[in-house]
Amino acid sequence: MRITNRLAGSLLAGLLTLGMAGPALADTPPADAPETPAAPAVYDARYAIPAAVPASSEAKVAEWQDMKYAMFIHWGVYSSYAGWYKGQKQEVGYPEQIKAWGHQQTWDSRIPLQGIPRDEYLAAAQTFEAPNFDATAWCQQAKDSGMKMLLITSKHHDGFAMWDTATTDYNFTKQSPSHRDPLLELSQACQKVGIKFGLYFSNIDWEKQPENPWTNANTLDEEGYMDYIHEQLKELLGGKYGEITELWYDMGKPNPEQSDQLRQWAHELQPNIMINSRVGNDRADFEVGWDNEMQSEQTQGPWESAVSIFHKTWGYANWDDAAPTFKDTGYPDYSEEDWDHIQQVDNTTALRKAPGGAHTKTTEIVGNMFSTVALGGQFLFNVGPKFDGSYDPWDASVLKGVGDWNRAHPGVLGNSRPTHFPIETWGKTMVDDSHIYLGIEKWPADGMITLRGAGANDISSVKLDGSDAALDYKVEGNDLVITLPAQPDEILPVVTVTTKGTPTYVPTGLTTIGTDATTIPASGLEKFKAPTPKTGETSFTASITSGDKVASGVSVAFDTEGFTDAYAKYKVTVAGQVIKNLTVAELKEGVGPFAIGANQTARVTLEYDNPAYALKGFGKDTTVKAVTVKAEKLATPAVTVDPSTVEAGKTVTVKGTGFAPESEVTITLHSDPVEVGTATTDADGAFTAEVTVPADTEAGAHTVVAASDAPAVTASAPLTVTVPPAPAEDPSATPSEQPSAAPSPAPEQGGKGGLARTGTNALIVGAFALAAAGVGMALLRRSRRAQA
């Protein structure tokens, strides 16, 4: 009830009390204070920001981000080998690259490969009939799992095209006894069941380039090779296969000009297509990172995590009965001292036959999916079908298990976004328009969870998702504390907090600033990681407030480490005001001036200014150790109206003080409301404006509100409006010959009465408005006493 009463009081008090009450904030700590930022002692909705991290402002990117969960399929000639060659298990490299590896046992590139001869591989392709391939069943399986896109390998490194192409006879339609076009069938099936369609495309092609599976870093410089790629892209993206949502380039080492071409060709053919980072040279629409790489911190979008059901294989492999021997730990560094990258660990798919193995894998994948989407990414989950076009029943059961979880928790993949709430020890959160979803990744031993920064939300209910039983909760300062029931027998439990209105967040590091320098340590900053592997943060944000005062002449200095001007300049944004083209030296010296409105949270963000690649981080060894903020002046915004009582249609003088210097102010007459004028403040934040009260204004008590947007400052003053006196009757006028009209009925008889706009009713309206304001203020005072 604390929050409900406070909000009700605020609404009743209305515009008459806007900007009059200041926050109860902690004192600014001394310069030698410990690593804890100053913060409000009492939190309320004035200091809340939207809890959701917004999607991209670019429509096609935002639509792509909204998919959240998608299907990745590796299917080709390699599927026939299932990770075996000549009776020997493939120990090194991915099975979808078995043509080059054969049954290679070492990453040492000095040892000759034992790959599969082309004629032998082609003979396998000529048995690729795939009698159990059902495109509609594949697409429906993906949709039932909660996926919104199916993305398949159009051509892998082996160069075998999985569509009907005129560029080479080395394709499924030509070589398969069925002569089908799998990509055409899949594109049509995706449209039929209502999911998107995407394509993987290898930048390298072992039909035209040397096999180099240790790194797959072939250049694309062979004569005519880029033209060959262009012709294939024109077939794939030219319209026959419908709208292609995502193009997943892979491997190779294109130069910048080649990456530009790969990107340009795709966008010319499909303007709304999204291109992954393996196009090379920072030319991507989204970042995919490394294979099976999971993020653990809030990450700048758009990005994607591509994870396979078994990390050592993307195409189908069956090692269930093989004794575990080797597993590589990654590509070697190729130094003379560092050739051994082999460890004695399990590299089988034996989990398929382990008791409870499907439940174990489903739990892993649901956890990966939830964590990825809660951190702002898209989860691309790969399961490779068998050579005959069917899915291994065990693999299909994992997909079904993930789908069952998604159906039990529809809000997670629905209209949801990642949040600014901190990552907690128990898990992560997502929000939509009226819910906070708390994914309990680690069930607490004491049965209690705390969500920091959620205390200002007006809460309707707290429940375990899928249950009608209410959970006990309380608000402690800025935190929401929930008592959990007994741990349910579920893969990943979700607690749903239903809010009245859009969920909000009061930053846990909110710091009060003044005219003395205030230093915010690194622990009080929010950070976004770059999705590009190991490149550090893309932004640092401090949250500040000047309480019930307007702060002007605000300067912000950043104590940085490892930053350089080599890649790009920087920009600093404070409450929507931006200063660009900054050097590291300028960041350290101090950036400004900015202005901050009263009773609000201002976000101070440092990021690159127009970088060549928006998803590139500052660097893995860079950090912001502290942010120091200082204001030149604090002022209380106020407005006066002279005269305070005026006839409708007449002019009044509106004066304002305490606003931000040189800001645009809009003057509005409430209650309707109607804009009556504008003004620009001077260097001291003051303005004077003559405004006319509209002639049709109702008589009674009104409010004049002056407001600026950058920064947000509002102040108001009362104004009483009267009706002009009726014009005097002209005695020389000829009396009317018409019979006199019947007298108007009295108000209590249903008539309007003679004082409808000038007397009794206006007084009643004015009295009611003042009474409502008094009630509102009383509720506010009572709420504050309750919070003290």
Short mmCIF file of N, CA and C in Angstrom, two decimals, residues 50-195:
data_model
loop_
_atom_site.label_atom_id
_atom_site.label_comp_id
_atom_site.label_asym_id
_atom_site.label_seq_id
_atom_site.Cartn_x
_atom_site.Cartn_y
_atom_site.Cartn_z
N PRO A 50 12.77 3.27 -17.31
CA PRO A 50 12.23 2.01 -17.82
C PRO A 50 13.20 0.86 -17.54
N ALA A 51 12.67 -0.26 -17.06
CA ALA A 51 13.53 -1.40 -16.74
C ALA A 51 14.05 -2.09 -17.99
N ALA A 52 13.33 -2.00 -19.09
CA ALA A 52 13.71 -2.71 -20.30
C ALA A 52 14.86 -2.03 -21.02
N VAL A 53 15.81 -2.83 -21.48
CA VAL A 53 16.83 -2.35 -22.40
C VAL A 53 16.18 -2.28 -23.78
N PRO A 54 16.10 -1.12 -24.41
CA PRO A 54 15.34 -1.02 -25.66
C PRO A 54 16.00 -1.79 -26.80
N ALA A 55 15.17 -2.23 -27.72
CA ALA A 55 15.68 -2.84 -28.95
C ALA A 55 16.24 -1.74 -29.85
N SER A 56 16.85 -2.15 -30.94
CA SER A 56 17.42 -1.21 -31.88
C SER A 56 16.35 -0.27 -32.43
N SER A 57 16.73 0.96 -32.74
CA SER A 57 15.81 1.91 -33.36
C SER A 57 15.61 1.62 -34.84
N GLU A 58 16.43 0.73 -35.41
CA GLU A 58 16.29 0.33 -36.81
C GLU A 58 15.32 -0.83 -36.90
N ALA A 59 14.28 -0.69 -37.68
CA ALA A 59 13.17 -1.64 -37.67
C ALA A 59 13.62 -3.07 -37.97
N LYS A 60 14.45 -3.27 -38.99
CA LYS A 60 14.82 -4.64 -39.35
C LYS A 60 15.68 -5.29 -38.26
N VAL A 61 16.48 -4.48 -37.59
CA VAL A 61 17.30 -5.02 -36.51
C VAL A 61 16.43 -5.39 -35.32
N ALA A 62 15.49 -4.52 -34.99
CA ALA A 62 14.59 -4.79 -33.87
C ALA A 62 13.75 -6.04 -34.12
N GLU A 63 13.30 -6.23 -35.36
CA GLU A 63 12.53 -7.42 -35.71
C GLU A 63 13.39 -8.67 -35.57
N TRP A 64 14.64 -8.58 -35.98
CA TRP A 64 15.56 -9.71 -35.83
C TRP A 64 15.81 -10.01 -34.35
N GLN A 65 16.01 -8.98 -33.54
CA GLN A 65 16.24 -9.19 -32.12
C GLN A 65 15.04 -9.85 -31.45
N ASP A 66 13.86 -9.57 -31.95
CA ASP A 66 12.65 -10.10 -31.34
C ASP A 66 12.49 -11.60 -31.57
N MET A 67 13.24 -12.20 -32.49
CA MET A 67 13.11 -13.64 -32.71
C MET A 67 13.57 -14.44 -31.49
N LYS A 68 14.68 -14.04 -30.90
CA LYS A 68 15.21 -14.58 -29.65
C LYS A 68 15.73 -16.02 -29.75
N TYR A 69 15.01 -16.91 -30.42
CA TYR A 69 15.36 -18.34 -30.41
C TYR A 69 15.13 -18.89 -31.80
N ALA A 70 16.15 -19.53 -32.38
CA ALA A 70 16.06 -19.98 -33.77
C ALA A 70 16.78 -21.31 -33.94
N MET A 71 16.46 -21.99 -35.03
CA MET A 71 17.00 -23.32 -35.35
C MET A 71 18.16 -23.22 -36.33
N PHE A 72 19.25 -23.92 -36.03
CA PHE A 72 20.41 -24.00 -36.91
C PHE A 72 20.52 -25.47 -37.35
N ILE A 73 20.70 -25.69 -38.66
CA ILE A 73 20.78 -27.05 -39.19
C ILE A 73 21.99 -27.19 -40.09
N HIS A 74 22.87 -28.12 -39.75
CA HIS A 74 23.97 -28.54 -40.62
C HIS A 74 23.57 -29.89 -41.23
N TRP A 75 23.42 -29.90 -42.55
CA TRP A 75 23.00 -31.13 -43.23
C TRP A 75 23.68 -31.16 -44.59
N GLY A 76 24.36 -32.25 -44.88
CA GLY A 76 25.07 -32.37 -46.14
C GLY A 76 25.62 -33.77 -46.32
N VAL A 77 26.48 -33.93 -47.29
CA VAL A 77 27.08 -35.25 -47.57
C VAL A 77 27.80 -35.77 -46.33
N TYR A 78 28.40 -34.87 -45.57
CA TYR A 78 29.14 -35.25 -44.36
C TYR A 78 28.26 -36.00 -43.36
N SER A 79 26.92 -35.78 -43.43
CA SER A 79 26.03 -36.44 -42.49
C SER A 79 26.04 -37.95 -42.66
N SER A 80 26.43 -38.42 -43.86
CA SER A 80 26.45 -39.86 -44.10
C SER A 80 27.54 -40.56 -43.29
N TYR A 81 28.58 -39.85 -42.92
CA TYR A 81 29.70 -40.46 -42.20
C TYR A 81 29.47 -40.47 -40.69
N ALA A 82 28.66 -39.54 -40.17
CA ALA A 82 28.27 -39.49 -38.74
C ALA A 82 29.49 -39.51 -37.82
N GLY A 83 30.61 -38.94 -38.28
CA GLY A 83 31.79 -38.84 -37.44
C GLY A 83 32.73 -40.03 -37.52
N TRP A 84 32.54 -40.90 -38.52
CA TRP A 84 33.38 -42.09 -38.68
C TRP A 84 33.89 -42.17 -40.11
N TYR A 85 35.08 -42.72 -40.28
CA TYR A 85 35.62 -42.96 -41.62
C TYR A 85 36.46 -44.24 -41.59
N LYS A 86 36.06 -45.17 -42.44
CA LYS A 86 36.75 -46.46 -42.53
C LYS A 86 36.85 -47.14 -41.17
N GLY A 87 35.75 -47.08 -40.45
CA GLY A 87 35.68 -47.78 -39.17
C GLY A 87 36.39 -47.08 -38.02
N GLN A 88 36.96 -45.93 -38.26
CA GLN A 88 37.67 -45.21 -37.21
C GLN A 88 36.94 -43.92 -36.86
N LYS A 89 36.90 -43.63 -35.58
CA LYS A 89 36.23 -42.43 -35.10
C LYS A 89 37.07 -41.20 -35.42
N GLN A 90 36.41 -40.16 -35.88
CA GLN A 90 37.09 -38.88 -36.11
C GLN A 90 37.36 -38.22 -34.77
N GLU A 91 38.62 -38.03 -34.44
CA GLU A 91 38.98 -37.47 -33.14
C GLU A 91 39.22 -35.96 -33.19
N VAL A 92 39.62 -35.45 -34.32
CA VAL A 92 40.01 -34.05 -34.42
C VAL A 92 39.14 -33.34 -35.45
N GLY A 93 38.70 -32.12 -35.13
CA GLY A 93 37.91 -31.34 -36.07
C GLY A 93 36.44 -31.72 -36.02
N TYR A 94 35.62 -30.85 -36.57
CA TYR A 94 34.19 -31.08 -36.61
C TYR A 94 33.84 -32.14 -37.65
N PRO A 95 32.85 -33.02 -37.37
CA PRO A 95 32.47 -34.05 -38.35
C PRO A 95 31.95 -33.50 -39.67
N GLU A 96 31.40 -32.27 -39.68
CA GLU A 96 30.94 -31.71 -40.96
C GLU A 96 32.10 -31.31 -41.86
N GLN A 97 33.32 -31.40 -41.31
CA GLN A 97 34.53 -31.17 -42.11
C GLN A 97 35.31 -32.46 -42.32
N ILE A 98 34.64 -33.60 -42.21
CA ILE A 98 35.32 -34.89 -42.26
C ILE A 98 35.99 -35.13 -43.62
N LYS A 99 35.51 -34.51 -44.67
CA LYS A 99 36.14 -34.70 -45.99
C LYS A 99 37.62 -34.33 -45.94
N ALA A 100 37.96 -33.29 -45.17
CA ALA A 100 39.36 -32.89 -45.06
C ALA A 100 40.09 -33.66 -43.97
N TRP A 101 39.40 -33.95 -42.87
CA TRP A 101 40.07 -34.58 -41.73
C TRP A 101 40.20 -36.10 -41.87
N GLY A 102 39.17 -36.74 -42.42
CA GLY A 102 39.16 -38.20 -42.35
C GLY A 102 39.05 -38.62 -40.90
N HIS A 103 40.02 -39.46 -40.46
CA HIS A 103 40.05 -39.82 -39.04
C HIS A 103 41.33 -39.28 -38.40
N GLN A 104 41.66 -38.04 -38.73
CA GLN A 104 42.86 -37.38 -38.21
C GLN A 104 42.88 -37.42 -36.67
N GLN A 105 44.07 -37.65 -36.11
CA GLN A 105 44.20 -37.78 -34.66
C GLN A 105 44.99 -36.65 -34.01
N THR A 106 45.41 -35.66 -34.77
CA THR A 106 46.22 -34.59 -34.19
C THR A 106 45.96 -33.27 -34.90
N TRP A 107 46.11 -32.18 -34.15
CA TRP A 107 45.99 -30.85 -34.73
C TRP A 107 47.30 -30.40 -35.38
N ASP A 108 48.34 -31.15 -35.25
CA ASP A 108 49.64 -30.75 -35.76
C ASP A 108 49.59 -30.70 -37.30
N SER A 109 49.65 -29.49 -37.86
CA SER A 109 49.49 -29.33 -39.31
C SER A 109 50.69 -29.86 -40.09
N ARG A 110 51.76 -30.24 -39.37
CA ARG A 110 52.92 -30.81 -40.07
C ARG A 110 52.68 -32.26 -40.46
N ILE A 111 51.67 -32.88 -39.87
CA ILE A 111 51.33 -34.26 -40.19
C ILE A 111 50.30 -34.27 -41.31
N PRO A 112 50.54 -35.00 -42.40
CA PRO A 112 49.61 -34.97 -43.54
C PRO A 112 48.20 -35.39 -43.14
N LEU A 113 47.21 -34.75 -43.77
CA LEU A 113 45.82 -35.10 -43.54
C LEU A 113 45.50 -36.49 -44.08
N GLN A 114 44.50 -37.10 -43.48
CA GLN A 114 44.00 -38.39 -43.96
C GLN A 114 42.55 -38.21 -44.39
N GLY A 115 42.33 -37.26 -45.30
CA GLY A 115 40.98 -36.91 -45.71
C GLY A 115 40.36 -37.91 -46.66
N ILE A 116 39.14 -37.59 -47.11
CA ILE A 116 38.37 -38.47 -47.99
C ILE A 116 38.56 -37.99 -49.43
N PRO A 117 39.00 -38.88 -50.34
CA PRO A 117 39.18 -38.48 -51.75
C PRO A 117 37.86 -37.96 -52.34
N ARG A 118 38.00 -37.05 -53.30
CA ARG A 118 36.81 -36.43 -53.87
C ARG A 118 35.89 -37.46 -54.50
N ASP A 119 36.42 -38.42 -55.27
CA ASP A 119 35.58 -39.41 -55.95
C ASP A 119 34.77 -40.22 -54.94
N GLU A 120 35.41 -40.54 -53.83
CA GLU A 120 34.72 -41.30 -52.80
C GLU A 120 33.62 -40.47 -52.15
N TYR A 121 33.92 -39.20 -51.92
CA TYR A 121 32.94 -38.30 -51.32
C TYR A 121 31.77 -38.08 -52.28
N LEU A 122 32.06 -37.95 -53.58
CA LEU A 122 31.01 -37.77 -54.58
C LEU A 122 30.12 -39.01 -54.67
N ALA A 123 30.73 -40.17 -54.49
CA ALA A 123 29.94 -41.40 -54.51
C ALA A 123 28.94 -41.42 -53.36
N ALA A 124 29.35 -40.89 -52.21
CA ALA A 124 28.41 -40.79 -51.09
C ALA A 124 27.30 -39.81 -51.43
N ALA A 125 27.65 -38.71 -52.10
CA ALA A 125 26.64 -37.72 -52.48
C ALA A 125 25.60 -38.34 -53.41
N GLN A 126 26.01 -39.28 -54.24
CA GLN A 126 25.09 -39.89 -55.20
C GLN A 126 24.14 -40.90 -54.56
N THR A 127 24.31 -41.14 -53.24
CA THR A 127 23.35 -41.96 -52.49
C THR A 127 22.47 -41.09 -51.58
N PHE A 128 22.60 -39.77 -51.72
CA PHE A 128 21.94 -38.81 -50.83
C PHE A 128 20.47 -38.65 -51.24
N GLU A 129 19.69 -39.70 -51.08
CA GLU A 129 18.29 -39.64 -51.49
C GLU A 129 17.41 -39.00 -50.43
N ALA A 130 17.78 -39.13 -49.17
CA ALA A 130 17.06 -38.54 -48.03
C ALA A 130 15.57 -38.87 -48.07
N PRO A 131 15.22 -40.14 -48.00
CA PRO A 131 13.80 -40.51 -48.12
C PRO A 131 12.95 -40.01 -46.96
N ASN A 132 13.55 -39.71 -45.80
CA ASN A 132 12.79 -39.29 -44.63
C ASN A 132 12.80 -37.77 -44.43
N PHE A 133 13.31 -37.05 -45.43
CA PHE A 133 13.31 -35.58 -45.33
C PHE A 133 11.91 -35.05 -45.58
N ASP A 134 11.37 -34.34 -44.59
CA ASP A 134 10.03 -33.73 -44.68
C ASP A 134 10.19 -32.28 -44.23
N ALA A 135 10.22 -31.37 -45.18
CA ALA A 135 10.48 -29.97 -44.88
C ALA A 135 9.45 -29.40 -43.92
N THR A 136 8.19 -29.72 -44.13
CA THR A 136 7.14 -29.19 -43.25
C THR A 136 7.32 -29.71 -41.83
N ALA A 137 7.67 -30.99 -41.69
CA ALA A 137 7.89 -31.56 -40.35
C ALA A 137 9.07 -30.88 -39.66
N TRP A 138 10.14 -30.59 -40.40
CA TRP A 138 11.29 -29.89 -39.81
C TRP A 138 10.86 -28.50 -39.30
N CYS A 139 10.14 -27.77 -40.13
CA CYS A 139 9.74 -26.41 -39.75
C CYS A 139 8.76 -26.43 -38.59
N GLN A 140 7.85 -27.39 -38.59
CA GLN A 140 6.89 -27.48 -37.49
C GLN A 140 7.60 -27.85 -36.19
N GLN A 141 8.60 -28.74 -36.29
CA GLN A 141 9.38 -29.11 -35.11
C GLN A 141 10.08 -27.89 -34.52
N ALA A 142 10.64 -27.06 -35.38
CA ALA A 142 11.29 -25.84 -34.91
C ALA A 142 10.28 -24.91 -34.25
N LYS A 143 9.13 -24.71 -34.88
CA LYS A 143 8.10 -23.82 -34.32
C LYS A 143 7.59 -24.34 -32.99
N ASP A 144 7.38 -25.66 -32.90
CA ASP A 144 6.89 -26.25 -31.66
C ASP A 144 7.88 -26.09 -30.52
N SER A 145 9.15 -25.95 -30.86
CA SER A 145 10.17 -25.75 -29.82
C SER A 145 10.23 -24.29 -29.36
N GLY A 146 9.48 -23.41 -30.03
CA GLY A 146 9.48 -22.00 -29.68
C GLY A 146 10.34 -21.16 -30.59
N MET A 147 10.92 -21.77 -31.63
CA MET A 147 11.80 -21.06 -32.54
C MET A 147 11.02 -20.23 -33.54
N LYS A 148 11.62 -19.10 -33.95
CA LYS A 148 10.97 -18.22 -34.91
C LYS A 148 11.70 -18.15 -36.24
N MET A 149 12.72 -18.99 -36.41
CA MET A 149 13.45 -19.03 -37.68
C MET A 149 14.13 -20.38 -37.80
N LEU A 150 14.24 -20.85 -39.04
CA LEU A 150 15.04 -22.02 -39.36
C LEU A 150 16.14 -21.58 -40.32
N LEU A 151 17.39 -21.85 -39.96
CA LEU A 151 18.55 -21.45 -40.75
C LEU A 151 19.36 -22.70 -41.08
N ILE A 152 19.62 -22.95 -42.38
CA ILE A 152 20.25 -24.19 -42.81
C ILE A 152 21.47 -23.91 -43.68
N THR A 153 22.40 -24.85 -43.67
CA THR A 153 23.61 -24.76 -44.50
C THR A 153 23.24 -24.89 -45.98
N SER A 154 23.40 -23.80 -46.71
CA SER A 154 23.20 -23.90 -48.16
C SER A 154 24.42 -24.54 -48.81
N LYS A 155 25.61 -24.27 -48.26
CA LYS A 155 26.86 -24.86 -48.76
C LYS A 155 27.88 -24.78 -47.64
N HIS A 156 28.47 -25.92 -47.29
CA HIS A 156 29.52 -25.91 -46.28
C HIS A 156 30.88 -25.89 -46.99
N HIS A 157 31.95 -26.07 -46.20
CA HIS A 157 33.29 -25.92 -46.75
C HIS A 157 33.58 -26.94 -47.86
N ASP A 158 32.88 -28.07 -47.83
CA ASP A 158 33.12 -29.10 -48.85
C ASP A 158 32.69 -28.66 -50.24
N GLY A 159 31.95 -27.54 -50.34
CA GLY A 159 31.57 -27.00 -51.64
C GLY A 159 30.33 -27.63 -52.24
N PHE A 160 29.71 -28.61 -51.53
CA PHE A 160 28.53 -29.28 -52.07
C PHE A 160 27.30 -28.41 -51.82
N ALA A 161 26.68 -27.95 -52.92
CA ALA A 161 25.53 -27.04 -52.83
C ALA A 161 24.26 -27.82 -52.56
N MET A 162 23.47 -27.35 -51.60
CA MET A 162 22.25 -28.05 -51.21
C MET A 162 21.02 -27.46 -51.90
N TRP A 163 21.21 -26.84 -53.06
CA TRP A 163 20.09 -26.30 -53.82
C TRP A 163 20.32 -26.53 -55.31
N ASP A 164 19.33 -26.25 -56.09
CA ASP A 164 19.39 -26.43 -57.54
C ASP A 164 20.13 -25.23 -58.14
N THR A 165 21.43 -25.40 -58.36
CA THR A 165 22.26 -24.30 -58.83
C THR A 165 22.81 -24.57 -60.22
N ALA A 166 22.94 -23.50 -60.99
CA ALA A 166 23.55 -23.59 -62.32
C ALA A 166 25.05 -23.36 -62.27
N THR A 167 25.58 -23.03 -61.07
CA THR A 167 27.00 -22.69 -60.96
C THR A 167 27.89 -23.92 -60.90
N THR A 168 27.35 -25.09 -60.53
CA THR A 168 28.15 -26.32 -60.41
C THR A 168 27.23 -27.53 -60.41
N ASP A 169 27.73 -28.64 -60.97
CA ASP A 169 26.98 -29.91 -60.91
C ASP A 169 27.14 -30.57 -59.54
N TYR A 170 28.01 -30.02 -58.74
CA TYR A 170 28.30 -30.59 -57.42
C TYR A 170 27.22 -30.09 -56.45
N ASN A 171 25.97 -30.57 -56.66
CA ASN A 171 24.84 -30.09 -55.87
C ASN A 171 23.83 -31.20 -55.65
N PHE A 172 22.97 -31.01 -54.69
CA PHE A 172 22.01 -32.03 -54.29
C PHE A 172 21.06 -32.37 -55.44
N THR A 173 20.52 -31.37 -56.11
CA THR A 173 19.52 -31.61 -57.15
C THR A 173 20.10 -32.46 -58.28
N LYS A 174 21.35 -32.23 -58.61
CA LYS A 174 22.00 -32.96 -59.70
C LYS A 174 22.43 -34.36 -59.25
N GLN A 175 23.00 -34.49 -58.06
CA GLN A 175 23.64 -35.74 -57.65
C GLN A 175 22.69 -36.68 -56.91
N SER A 176 21.73 -36.16 -56.17
CA SER A 176 20.83 -37.02 -55.41
C SER A 176 19.91 -37.80 -56.33
N PRO A 177 19.65 -39.07 -56.02
CA PRO A 177 18.69 -39.84 -56.84
C PRO A 177 17.29 -39.21 -56.83
N SER A 178 16.99 -38.40 -55.79
CA SER A 178 15.66 -37.79 -55.72
C SER A 178 15.54 -36.54 -56.57
N HIS A 179 16.67 -35.89 -56.84
CA HIS A 179 16.72 -34.65 -57.64
C HIS A 179 15.82 -33.55 -57.05
N ARG A 180 15.69 -33.51 -55.74
CA ARG A 180 14.87 -32.49 -55.07
C ARG A 180 15.72 -31.23 -54.83
N ASP A 181 15.03 -30.18 -54.44
CA ASP A 181 15.69 -28.93 -54.03
C ASP A 181 15.31 -28.68 -52.57
N PRO A 182 16.13 -29.16 -51.62
CA PRO A 182 15.77 -29.04 -50.20
C PRO A 182 15.54 -27.60 -49.75
N LEU A 183 16.34 -26.66 -50.26
CA LEU A 183 16.18 -25.28 -49.81
C LEU A 183 14.84 -24.70 -50.26
N LEU A 184 14.41 -25.03 -51.47
CA LEU A 184 13.13 -24.54 -51.94
C LEU A 184 12.00 -25.11 -51.09
N GLU A 185 12.08 -26.41 -50.80
CA GLU A 185 11.05 -27.03 -49.97
C GLU A 185 11.02 -26.42 -48.58
N LEU A 186 12.19 -26.14 -48.01
CA LEU A 186 12.24 -25.57 -46.67
C LEU A 186 11.74 -24.13 -46.64
N SER A 187 12.10 -23.34 -47.66
CA SER A 187 11.64 -21.95 -47.68
C SER A 187 10.12 -21.90 -47.77
N GLN A 188 9.53 -22.78 -48.56
CA GLN A 188 8.07 -22.82 -48.69
C GLN A 188 7.42 -23.34 -47.41
N ALA A 189 8.06 -24.31 -46.77
CA ALA A 189 7.51 -24.87 -45.53
C ALA A 189 7.57 -23.85 -44.38
N CYS A 190 8.66 -23.08 -44.33
CA CYS A 190 8.76 -22.04 -43.30
C CYS A 190 7.62 -21.04 -43.44
N GLN A 191 7.35 -20.64 -44.67
CA GLN A 191 6.25 -19.70 -44.91
C GLN A 191 4.92 -20.33 -44.51
N LYS A 192 4.78 -21.60 -44.78
CA LYS A 192 3.53 -22.30 -44.49
C LYS A 192 3.25 -22.38 -42.99
N VAL A 193 4.28 -22.70 -42.19
CA VAL A 193 4.05 -22.87 -40.75
C VAL A 193 4.21 -21.55 -39.99
N GLY A 194 4.77 -20.52 -40.64
CA GLY A 194 4.83 -19.21 -40.01
C GLY A 194 6.09 -18.91 -39.26
N ILE A 195 7.25 -19.34 -39.79
CA ILE A 195 8.53 -18.95 -39.20
C ILE A 195 9.43 -18.40 -40.30
#
